[in-house]
PDB file of C-alpha atoms in Angstrom:
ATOM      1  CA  UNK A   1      -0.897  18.134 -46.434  1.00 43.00           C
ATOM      2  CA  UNK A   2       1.424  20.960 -46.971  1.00 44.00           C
ATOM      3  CA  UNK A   3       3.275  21.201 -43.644  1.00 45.00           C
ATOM      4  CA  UNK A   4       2.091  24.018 -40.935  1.00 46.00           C
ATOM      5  CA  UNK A   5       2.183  26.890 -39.595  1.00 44.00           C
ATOM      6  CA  UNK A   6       4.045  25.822 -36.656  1.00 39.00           C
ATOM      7  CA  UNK A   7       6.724  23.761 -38.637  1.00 35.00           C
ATOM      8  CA  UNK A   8       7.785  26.449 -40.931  1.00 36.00           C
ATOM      9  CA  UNK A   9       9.247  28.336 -37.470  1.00 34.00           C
ATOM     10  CA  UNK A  10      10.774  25.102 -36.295  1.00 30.00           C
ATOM     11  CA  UNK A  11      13.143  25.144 -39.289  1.00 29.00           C
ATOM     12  CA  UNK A  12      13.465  28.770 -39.568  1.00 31.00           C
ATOM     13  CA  UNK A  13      12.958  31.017 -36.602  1.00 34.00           C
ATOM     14  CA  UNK A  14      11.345  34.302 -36.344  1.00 38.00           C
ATOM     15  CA  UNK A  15      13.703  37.385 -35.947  1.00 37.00           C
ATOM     16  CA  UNK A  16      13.893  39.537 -32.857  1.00 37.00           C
ATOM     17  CA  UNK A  17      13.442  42.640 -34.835  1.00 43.00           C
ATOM     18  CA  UNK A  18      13.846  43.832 -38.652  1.00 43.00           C
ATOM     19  CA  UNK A  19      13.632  41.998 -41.924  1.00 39.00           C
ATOM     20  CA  UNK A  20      16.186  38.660 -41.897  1.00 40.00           C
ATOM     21  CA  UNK A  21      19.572  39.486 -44.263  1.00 35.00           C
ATOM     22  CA  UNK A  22      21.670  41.833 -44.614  1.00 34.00           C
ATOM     23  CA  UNK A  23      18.595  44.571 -45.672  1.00 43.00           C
ATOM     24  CA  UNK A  24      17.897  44.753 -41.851  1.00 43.00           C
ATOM     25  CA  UNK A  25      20.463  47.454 -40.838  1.00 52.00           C
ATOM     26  CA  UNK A  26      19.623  49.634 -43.847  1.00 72.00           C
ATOM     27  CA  UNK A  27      15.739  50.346 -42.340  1.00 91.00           C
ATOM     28  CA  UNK A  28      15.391  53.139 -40.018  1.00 94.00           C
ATOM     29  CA  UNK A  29      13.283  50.923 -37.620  1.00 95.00           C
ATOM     30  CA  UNK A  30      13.110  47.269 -36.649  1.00 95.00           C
ATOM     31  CA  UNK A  31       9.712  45.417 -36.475  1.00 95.00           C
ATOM     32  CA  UNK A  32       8.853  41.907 -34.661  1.00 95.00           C
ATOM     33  CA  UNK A  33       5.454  40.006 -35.724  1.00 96.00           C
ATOM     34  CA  UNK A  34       3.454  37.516 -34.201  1.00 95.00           C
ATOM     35  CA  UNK A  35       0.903  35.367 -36.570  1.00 96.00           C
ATOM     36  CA  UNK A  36      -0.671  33.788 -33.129  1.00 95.00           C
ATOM     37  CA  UNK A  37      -2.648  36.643 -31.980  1.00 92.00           C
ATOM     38  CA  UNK A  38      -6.132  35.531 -31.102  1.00 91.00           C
ATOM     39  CA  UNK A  39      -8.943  37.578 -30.685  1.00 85.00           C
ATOM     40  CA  UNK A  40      -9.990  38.766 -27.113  1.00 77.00           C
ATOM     41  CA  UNK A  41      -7.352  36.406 -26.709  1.00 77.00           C
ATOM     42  CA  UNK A  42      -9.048  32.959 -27.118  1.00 81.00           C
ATOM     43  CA  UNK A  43     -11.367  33.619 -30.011  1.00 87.00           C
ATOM     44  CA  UNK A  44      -9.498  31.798 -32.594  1.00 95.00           C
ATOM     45  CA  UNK A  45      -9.089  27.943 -34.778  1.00 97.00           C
ATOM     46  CA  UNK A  46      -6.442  26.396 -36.473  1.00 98.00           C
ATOM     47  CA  UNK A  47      -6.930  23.187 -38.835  1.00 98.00           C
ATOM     48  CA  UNK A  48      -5.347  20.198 -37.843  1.00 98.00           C
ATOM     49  CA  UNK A  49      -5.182  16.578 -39.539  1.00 97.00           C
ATOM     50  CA  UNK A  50      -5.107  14.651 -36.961  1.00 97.00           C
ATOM     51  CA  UNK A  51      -8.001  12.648 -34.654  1.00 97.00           C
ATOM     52  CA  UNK A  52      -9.442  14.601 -31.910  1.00 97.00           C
ATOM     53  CA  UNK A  53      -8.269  11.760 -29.354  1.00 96.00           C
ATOM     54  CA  UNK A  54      -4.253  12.767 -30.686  1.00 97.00           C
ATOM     55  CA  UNK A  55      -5.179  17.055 -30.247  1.00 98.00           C
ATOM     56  CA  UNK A  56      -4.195  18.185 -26.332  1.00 97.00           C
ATOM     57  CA  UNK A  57      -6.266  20.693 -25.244  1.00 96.00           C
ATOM     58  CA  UNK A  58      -6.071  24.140 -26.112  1.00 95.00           C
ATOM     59  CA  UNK A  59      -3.247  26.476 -25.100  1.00 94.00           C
ATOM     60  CA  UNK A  60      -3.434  29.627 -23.647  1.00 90.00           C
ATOM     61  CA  UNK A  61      -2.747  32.430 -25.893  1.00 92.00           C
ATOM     62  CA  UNK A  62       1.109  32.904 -24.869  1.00 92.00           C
ATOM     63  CA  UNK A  63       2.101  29.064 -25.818  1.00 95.00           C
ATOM     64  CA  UNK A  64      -0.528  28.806 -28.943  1.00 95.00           C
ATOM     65  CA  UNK A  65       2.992  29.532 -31.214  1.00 94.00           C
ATOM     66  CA  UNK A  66       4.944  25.932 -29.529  1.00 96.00           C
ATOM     67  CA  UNK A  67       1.363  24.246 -29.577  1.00 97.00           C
ATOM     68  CA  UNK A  68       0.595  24.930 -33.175  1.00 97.00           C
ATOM     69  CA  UNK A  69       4.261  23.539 -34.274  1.00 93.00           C
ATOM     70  CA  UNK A  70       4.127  20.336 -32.610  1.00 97.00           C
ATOM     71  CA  UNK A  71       0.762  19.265 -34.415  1.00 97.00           C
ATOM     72  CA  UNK A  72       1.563  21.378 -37.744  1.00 96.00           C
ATOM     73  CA  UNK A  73      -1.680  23.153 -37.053  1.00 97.00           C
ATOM     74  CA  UNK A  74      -2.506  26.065 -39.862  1.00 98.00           C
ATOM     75  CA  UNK A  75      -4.840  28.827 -39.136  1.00 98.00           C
ATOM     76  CA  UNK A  76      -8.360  28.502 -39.954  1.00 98.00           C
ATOM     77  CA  UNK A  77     -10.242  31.212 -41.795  1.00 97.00           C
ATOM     78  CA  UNK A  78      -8.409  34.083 -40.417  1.00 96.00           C
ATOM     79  CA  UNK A  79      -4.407  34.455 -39.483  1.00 96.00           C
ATOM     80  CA  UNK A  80      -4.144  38.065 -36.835  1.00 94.00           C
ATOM     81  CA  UNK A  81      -0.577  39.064 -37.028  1.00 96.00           C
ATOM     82  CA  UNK A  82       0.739  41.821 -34.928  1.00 94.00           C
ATOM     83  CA  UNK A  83       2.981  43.989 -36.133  1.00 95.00           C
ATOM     84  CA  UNK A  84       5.338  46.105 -33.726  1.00 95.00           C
ATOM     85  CA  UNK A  85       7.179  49.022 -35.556  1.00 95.00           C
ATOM     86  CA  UNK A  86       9.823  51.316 -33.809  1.00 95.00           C
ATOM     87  CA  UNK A  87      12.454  53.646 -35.213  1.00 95.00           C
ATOM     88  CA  UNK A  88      15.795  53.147 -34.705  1.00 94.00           C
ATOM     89  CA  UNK A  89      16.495  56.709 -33.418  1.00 92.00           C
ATOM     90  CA  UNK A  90      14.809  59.879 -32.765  1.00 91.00           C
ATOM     91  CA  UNK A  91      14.889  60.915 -36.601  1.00 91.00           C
ATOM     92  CA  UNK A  92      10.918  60.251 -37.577  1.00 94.00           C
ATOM     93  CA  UNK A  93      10.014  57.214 -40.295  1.00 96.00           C
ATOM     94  CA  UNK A  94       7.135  57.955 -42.182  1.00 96.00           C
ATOM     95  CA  UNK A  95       5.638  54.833 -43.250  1.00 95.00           C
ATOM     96  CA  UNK A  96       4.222  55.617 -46.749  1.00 95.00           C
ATOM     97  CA  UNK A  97       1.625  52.700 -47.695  1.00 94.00           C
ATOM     98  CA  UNK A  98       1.332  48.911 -46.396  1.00 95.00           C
ATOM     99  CA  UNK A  99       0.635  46.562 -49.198  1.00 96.00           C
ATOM    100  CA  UNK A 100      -0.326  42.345 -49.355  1.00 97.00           C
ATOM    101  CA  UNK A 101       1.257  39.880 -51.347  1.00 97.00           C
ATOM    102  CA  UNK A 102      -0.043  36.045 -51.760  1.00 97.00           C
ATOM    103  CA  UNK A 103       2.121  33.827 -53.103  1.00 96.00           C
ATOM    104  CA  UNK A 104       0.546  30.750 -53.354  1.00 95.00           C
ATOM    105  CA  UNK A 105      -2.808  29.762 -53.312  1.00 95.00           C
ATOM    106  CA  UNK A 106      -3.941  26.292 -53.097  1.00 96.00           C
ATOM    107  CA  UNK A 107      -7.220  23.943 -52.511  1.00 96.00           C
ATOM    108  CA  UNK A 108      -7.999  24.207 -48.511  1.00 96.00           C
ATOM    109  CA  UNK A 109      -5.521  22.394 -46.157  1.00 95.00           C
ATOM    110  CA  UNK A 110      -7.367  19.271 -44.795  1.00 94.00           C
ATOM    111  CA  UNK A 111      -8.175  18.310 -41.755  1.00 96.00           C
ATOM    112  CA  UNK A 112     -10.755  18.816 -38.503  1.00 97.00           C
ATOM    113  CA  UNK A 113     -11.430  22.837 -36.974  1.00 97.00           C
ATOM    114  CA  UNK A 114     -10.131  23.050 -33.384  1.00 97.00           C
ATOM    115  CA  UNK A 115     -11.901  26.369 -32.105  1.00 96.00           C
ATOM    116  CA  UNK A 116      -9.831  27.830 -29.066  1.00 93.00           C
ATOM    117  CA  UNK A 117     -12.058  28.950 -26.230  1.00 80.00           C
ATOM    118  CA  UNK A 118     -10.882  29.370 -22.687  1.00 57.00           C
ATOM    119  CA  UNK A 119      -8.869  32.275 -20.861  1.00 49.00           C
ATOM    120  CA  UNK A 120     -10.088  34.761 -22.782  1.00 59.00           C
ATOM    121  CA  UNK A 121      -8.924  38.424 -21.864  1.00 51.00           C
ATOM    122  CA  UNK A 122      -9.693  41.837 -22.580  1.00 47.00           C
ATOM    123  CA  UNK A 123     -10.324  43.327 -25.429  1.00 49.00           C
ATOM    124  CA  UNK A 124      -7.084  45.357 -26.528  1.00 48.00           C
ATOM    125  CA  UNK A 125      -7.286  46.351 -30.651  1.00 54.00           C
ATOM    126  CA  UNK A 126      -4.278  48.548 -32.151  1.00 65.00           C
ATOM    127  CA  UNK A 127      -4.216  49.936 -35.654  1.00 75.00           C
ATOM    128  CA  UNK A 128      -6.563  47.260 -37.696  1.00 86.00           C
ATOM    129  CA  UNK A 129      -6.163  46.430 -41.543  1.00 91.00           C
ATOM    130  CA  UNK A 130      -8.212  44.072 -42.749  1.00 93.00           C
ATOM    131  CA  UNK A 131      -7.293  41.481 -45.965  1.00 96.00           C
ATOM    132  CA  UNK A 132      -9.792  39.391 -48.133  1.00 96.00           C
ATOM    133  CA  UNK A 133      -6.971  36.591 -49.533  1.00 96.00           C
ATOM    134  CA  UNK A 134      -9.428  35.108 -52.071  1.00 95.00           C
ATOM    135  CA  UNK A 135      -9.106  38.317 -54.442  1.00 94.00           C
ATOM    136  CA  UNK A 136      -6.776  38.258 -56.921  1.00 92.00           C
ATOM    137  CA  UNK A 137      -5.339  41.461 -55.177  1.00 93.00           C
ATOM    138  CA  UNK A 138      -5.821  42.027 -51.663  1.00 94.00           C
ATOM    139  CA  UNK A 139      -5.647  45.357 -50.207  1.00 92.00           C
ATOM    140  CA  UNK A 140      -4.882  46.008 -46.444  1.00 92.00           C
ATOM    141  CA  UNK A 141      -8.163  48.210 -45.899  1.00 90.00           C
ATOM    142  CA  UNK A 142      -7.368  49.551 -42.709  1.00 88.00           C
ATOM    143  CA  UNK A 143     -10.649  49.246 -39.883  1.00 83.00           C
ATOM    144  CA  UNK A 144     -11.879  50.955 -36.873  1.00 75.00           C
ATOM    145  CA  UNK A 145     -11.046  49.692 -33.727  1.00 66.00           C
ATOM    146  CA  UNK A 146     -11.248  50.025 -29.711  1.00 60.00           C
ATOM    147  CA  UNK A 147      -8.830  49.868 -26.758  1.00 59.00           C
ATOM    148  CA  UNK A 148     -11.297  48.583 -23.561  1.00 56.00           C
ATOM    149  CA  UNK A 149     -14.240  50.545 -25.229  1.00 61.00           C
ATOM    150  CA  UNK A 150     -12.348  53.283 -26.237  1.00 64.00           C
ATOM    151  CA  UNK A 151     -12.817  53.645 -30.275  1.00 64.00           C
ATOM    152  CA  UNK A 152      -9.989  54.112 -32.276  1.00 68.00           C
ATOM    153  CA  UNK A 153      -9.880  55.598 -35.528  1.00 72.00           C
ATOM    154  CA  UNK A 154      -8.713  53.688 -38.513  1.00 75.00           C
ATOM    155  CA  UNK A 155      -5.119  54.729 -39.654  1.00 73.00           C
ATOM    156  CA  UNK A 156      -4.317  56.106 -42.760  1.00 78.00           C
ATOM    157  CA  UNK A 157      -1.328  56.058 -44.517  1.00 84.00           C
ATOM    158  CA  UNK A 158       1.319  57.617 -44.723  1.00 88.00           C
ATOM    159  CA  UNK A 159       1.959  58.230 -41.019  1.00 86.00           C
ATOM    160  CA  UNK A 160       5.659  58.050 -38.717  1.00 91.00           C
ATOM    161  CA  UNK A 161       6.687  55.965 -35.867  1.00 93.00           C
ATOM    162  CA  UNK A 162      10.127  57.026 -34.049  1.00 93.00           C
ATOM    163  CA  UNK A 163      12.202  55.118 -31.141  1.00 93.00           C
ATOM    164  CA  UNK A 164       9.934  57.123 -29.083  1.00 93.00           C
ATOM    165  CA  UNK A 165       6.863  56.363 -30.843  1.00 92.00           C
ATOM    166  CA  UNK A 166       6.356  52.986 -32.047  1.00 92.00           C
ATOM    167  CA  UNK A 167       3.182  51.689 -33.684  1.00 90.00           C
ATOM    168  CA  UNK A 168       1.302  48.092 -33.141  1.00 90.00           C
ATOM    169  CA  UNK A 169      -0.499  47.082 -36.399  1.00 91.00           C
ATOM    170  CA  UNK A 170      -2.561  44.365 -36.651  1.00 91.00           C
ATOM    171  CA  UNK A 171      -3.362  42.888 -40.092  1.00 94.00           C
ATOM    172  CA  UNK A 172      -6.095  39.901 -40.160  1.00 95.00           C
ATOM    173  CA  UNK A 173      -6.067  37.526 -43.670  1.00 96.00           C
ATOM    174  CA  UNK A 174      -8.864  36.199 -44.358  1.00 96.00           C
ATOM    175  CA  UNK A 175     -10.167  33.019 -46.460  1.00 97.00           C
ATOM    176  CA  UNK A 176     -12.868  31.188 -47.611  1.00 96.00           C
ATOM    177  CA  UNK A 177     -12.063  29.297 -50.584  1.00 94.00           C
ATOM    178  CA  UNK A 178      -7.775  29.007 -50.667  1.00 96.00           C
ATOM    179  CA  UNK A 179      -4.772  27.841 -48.364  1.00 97.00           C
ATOM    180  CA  UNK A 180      -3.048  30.863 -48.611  1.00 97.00           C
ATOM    181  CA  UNK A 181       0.907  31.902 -48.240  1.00 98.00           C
ATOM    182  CA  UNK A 182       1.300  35.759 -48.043  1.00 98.00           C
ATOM    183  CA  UNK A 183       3.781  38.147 -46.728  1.00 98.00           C
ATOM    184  CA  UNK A 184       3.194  41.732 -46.405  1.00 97.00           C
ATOM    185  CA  UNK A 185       5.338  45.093 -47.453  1.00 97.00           C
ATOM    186  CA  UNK A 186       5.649  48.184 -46.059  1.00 96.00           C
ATOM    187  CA  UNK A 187       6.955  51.493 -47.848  1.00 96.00           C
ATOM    188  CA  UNK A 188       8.880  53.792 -45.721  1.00 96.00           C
ATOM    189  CA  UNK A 189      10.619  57.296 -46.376  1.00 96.00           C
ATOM    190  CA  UNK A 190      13.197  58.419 -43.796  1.00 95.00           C
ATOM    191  CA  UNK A 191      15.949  61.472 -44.061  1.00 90.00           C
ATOM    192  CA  UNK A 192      15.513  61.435 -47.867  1.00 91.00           C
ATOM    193  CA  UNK A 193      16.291  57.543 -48.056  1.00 93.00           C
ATOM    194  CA  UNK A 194      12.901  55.228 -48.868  1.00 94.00           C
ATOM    195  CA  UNK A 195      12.668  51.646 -49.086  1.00 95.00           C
ATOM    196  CA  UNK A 196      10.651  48.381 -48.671  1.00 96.00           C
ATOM    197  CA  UNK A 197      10.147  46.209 -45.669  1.00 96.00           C
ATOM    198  CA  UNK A 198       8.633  42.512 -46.251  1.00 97.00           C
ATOM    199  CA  UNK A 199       6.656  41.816 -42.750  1.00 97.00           C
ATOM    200  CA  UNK A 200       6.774  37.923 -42.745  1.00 96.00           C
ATOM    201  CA  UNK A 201       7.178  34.691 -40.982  1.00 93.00           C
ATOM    202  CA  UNK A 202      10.732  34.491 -39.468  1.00 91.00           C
ATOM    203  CA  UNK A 203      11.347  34.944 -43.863  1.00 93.00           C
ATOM    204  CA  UNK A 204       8.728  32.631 -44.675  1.00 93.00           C
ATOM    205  CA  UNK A 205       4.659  33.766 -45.702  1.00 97.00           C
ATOM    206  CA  UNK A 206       2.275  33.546 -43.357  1.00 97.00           C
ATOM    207  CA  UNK A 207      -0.422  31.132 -44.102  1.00 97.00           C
ATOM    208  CA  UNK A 208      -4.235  30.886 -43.509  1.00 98.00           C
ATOM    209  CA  UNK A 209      -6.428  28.124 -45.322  1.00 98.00           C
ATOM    210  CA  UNK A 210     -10.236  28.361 -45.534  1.00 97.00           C
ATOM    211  CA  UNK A 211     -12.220  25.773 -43.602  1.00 95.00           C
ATOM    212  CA  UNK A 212     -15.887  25.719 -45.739  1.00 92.00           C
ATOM    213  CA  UNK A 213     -17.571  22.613 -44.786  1.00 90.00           C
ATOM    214  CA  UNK A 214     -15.293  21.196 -42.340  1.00 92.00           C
ATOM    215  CA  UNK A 215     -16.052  19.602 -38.766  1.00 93.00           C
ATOM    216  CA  UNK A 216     -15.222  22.039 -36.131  1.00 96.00           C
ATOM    217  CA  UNK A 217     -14.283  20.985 -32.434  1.00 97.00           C
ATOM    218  CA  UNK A 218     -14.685  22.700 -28.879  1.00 96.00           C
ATOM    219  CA  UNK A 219     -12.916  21.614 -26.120  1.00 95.00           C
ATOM    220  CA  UNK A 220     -14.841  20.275 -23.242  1.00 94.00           C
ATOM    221  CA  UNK A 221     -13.333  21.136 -20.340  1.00 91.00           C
ATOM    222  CA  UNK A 222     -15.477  18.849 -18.010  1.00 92.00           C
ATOM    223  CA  UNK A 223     -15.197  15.547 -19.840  1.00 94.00           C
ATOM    224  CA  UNK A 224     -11.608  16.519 -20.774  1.00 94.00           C
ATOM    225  CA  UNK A 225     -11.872  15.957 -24.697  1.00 96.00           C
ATOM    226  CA  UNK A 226     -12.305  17.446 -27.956  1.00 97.00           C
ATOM    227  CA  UNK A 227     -16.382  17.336 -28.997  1.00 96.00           C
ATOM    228  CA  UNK A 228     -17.672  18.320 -32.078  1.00 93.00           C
ATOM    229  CA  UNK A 229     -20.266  21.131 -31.518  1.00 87.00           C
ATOM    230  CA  UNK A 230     -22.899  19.642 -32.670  1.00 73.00           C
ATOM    231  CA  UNK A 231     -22.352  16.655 -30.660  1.00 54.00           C
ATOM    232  CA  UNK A 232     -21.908  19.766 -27.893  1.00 47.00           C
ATOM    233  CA  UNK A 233     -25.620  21.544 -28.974  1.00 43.00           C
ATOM    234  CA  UNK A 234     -27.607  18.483 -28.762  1.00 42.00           C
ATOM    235  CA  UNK A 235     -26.055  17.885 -24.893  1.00 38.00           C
ATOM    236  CA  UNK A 236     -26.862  21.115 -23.833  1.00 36.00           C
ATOM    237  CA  UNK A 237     -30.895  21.097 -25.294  1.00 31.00           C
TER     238      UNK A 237
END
């Protein structure tokens, strides 16, 4: 098995803000990502090879990133990764288009489906783009959201963010059929400069492998262990 999401940031950490190299000071804002956002904030899985007896139980949200290294967990189906944009100075960016690139696609990532399920939150959705990996090329089509009910509109390009208004996007790859490693790009225009931004992990993609056919796991909280849920359905009829 390729090695995982988590083990990729062990050897090559994520940067506080801006793309990694020398690039970084020539954008007109700096950006910071996060590939461990989950859903409501528990609604999320991650493949992992290893026995359900050698799997701890599920983080919260805030340590999923330090839980996912140390068992080389990848994402399952779907990766959420938050993107926070903010300029630099008052001068307005206008970010012109935000587009997806997969590098490598390979057969599913083995392993068991450990479904995260407890301490789930509110619901809290910024600007939404939503990826199909398994095309040969993916568009970030950009979704309706909410914000605790509230509906909000989906964004269309091009738009500006300043140091006084920053922008959250959140881009979701999906998979059925591939392990995936993408990255994505973001054109910007500023004080008659323009350039290109790659959005990745800490310099490496971001990966997501399908999970089509494969056990999936809940944690059960009462006997303390990972159950698979059928094993869980048949208890509970």
């Amino acid at each position: 098995m390729p090695p995982g999401v988590g083990s990729r940031k062990e050897t090559l950490p994520r940067p506080s803000g801006g793309s990694p190299g020398p690039a970084a000071g020539r954008a007109p804002f700096t950006w910071t990502a996060d590939d461990h956002v989950w859903k409501n904030g528990c609604d999320h899985s991650y493949v992992i090879d290893r026995a359900p007896a050698a799997v701890p139980p599920p983080p919260v949200e805030a340590d999923a990133e330090s839980w996912a290294r140390a068992l080389g967990a990848v994402h399952a189906g779907e990766a959420g990764v938050r993107v926070t944009l903010q300029g630099r100075d008052e001068r307005a960016v206008v970010l012109e288009s935000l587009r997806i690139r997969v590098v490598e696609h390979r057969s599913p990532a083995q392993g068991r489906v450990y479904r995260m399920s407890s301490g789930c939150g509110g619901s809290l959705t910024p600007r939404m783009f939503d990826v199909d990996l398994d095309v040969p090329r993916p568009v970030a089509r950009s979704v309706a959201g909410n914000d605790s009910g509230e509906p909000i509109e989906a964004v269309a390009f091009p738009y500006s963010v300043s140091v006084t208004d920053p922008e959250v996007l959140m881009i979701t790859g999906r998979t059925v059929g591939c392990d995936c490693d993408w990255f994505a790009e973001l054109t910007w225009s500023s004080g008659g400069r323009s350039g290109t931004v790659r959005v990745d992990d800490g310099g490496r993609p971001f990966r997501t492998s399908g999970v089509r056919g494969r056990p999936v796991l809940d944690y059960d909280t009462g006997s303390g262990r990972w159950v698979s849920v059928a094993d869980a359905g048949e208890a509970a009829s």
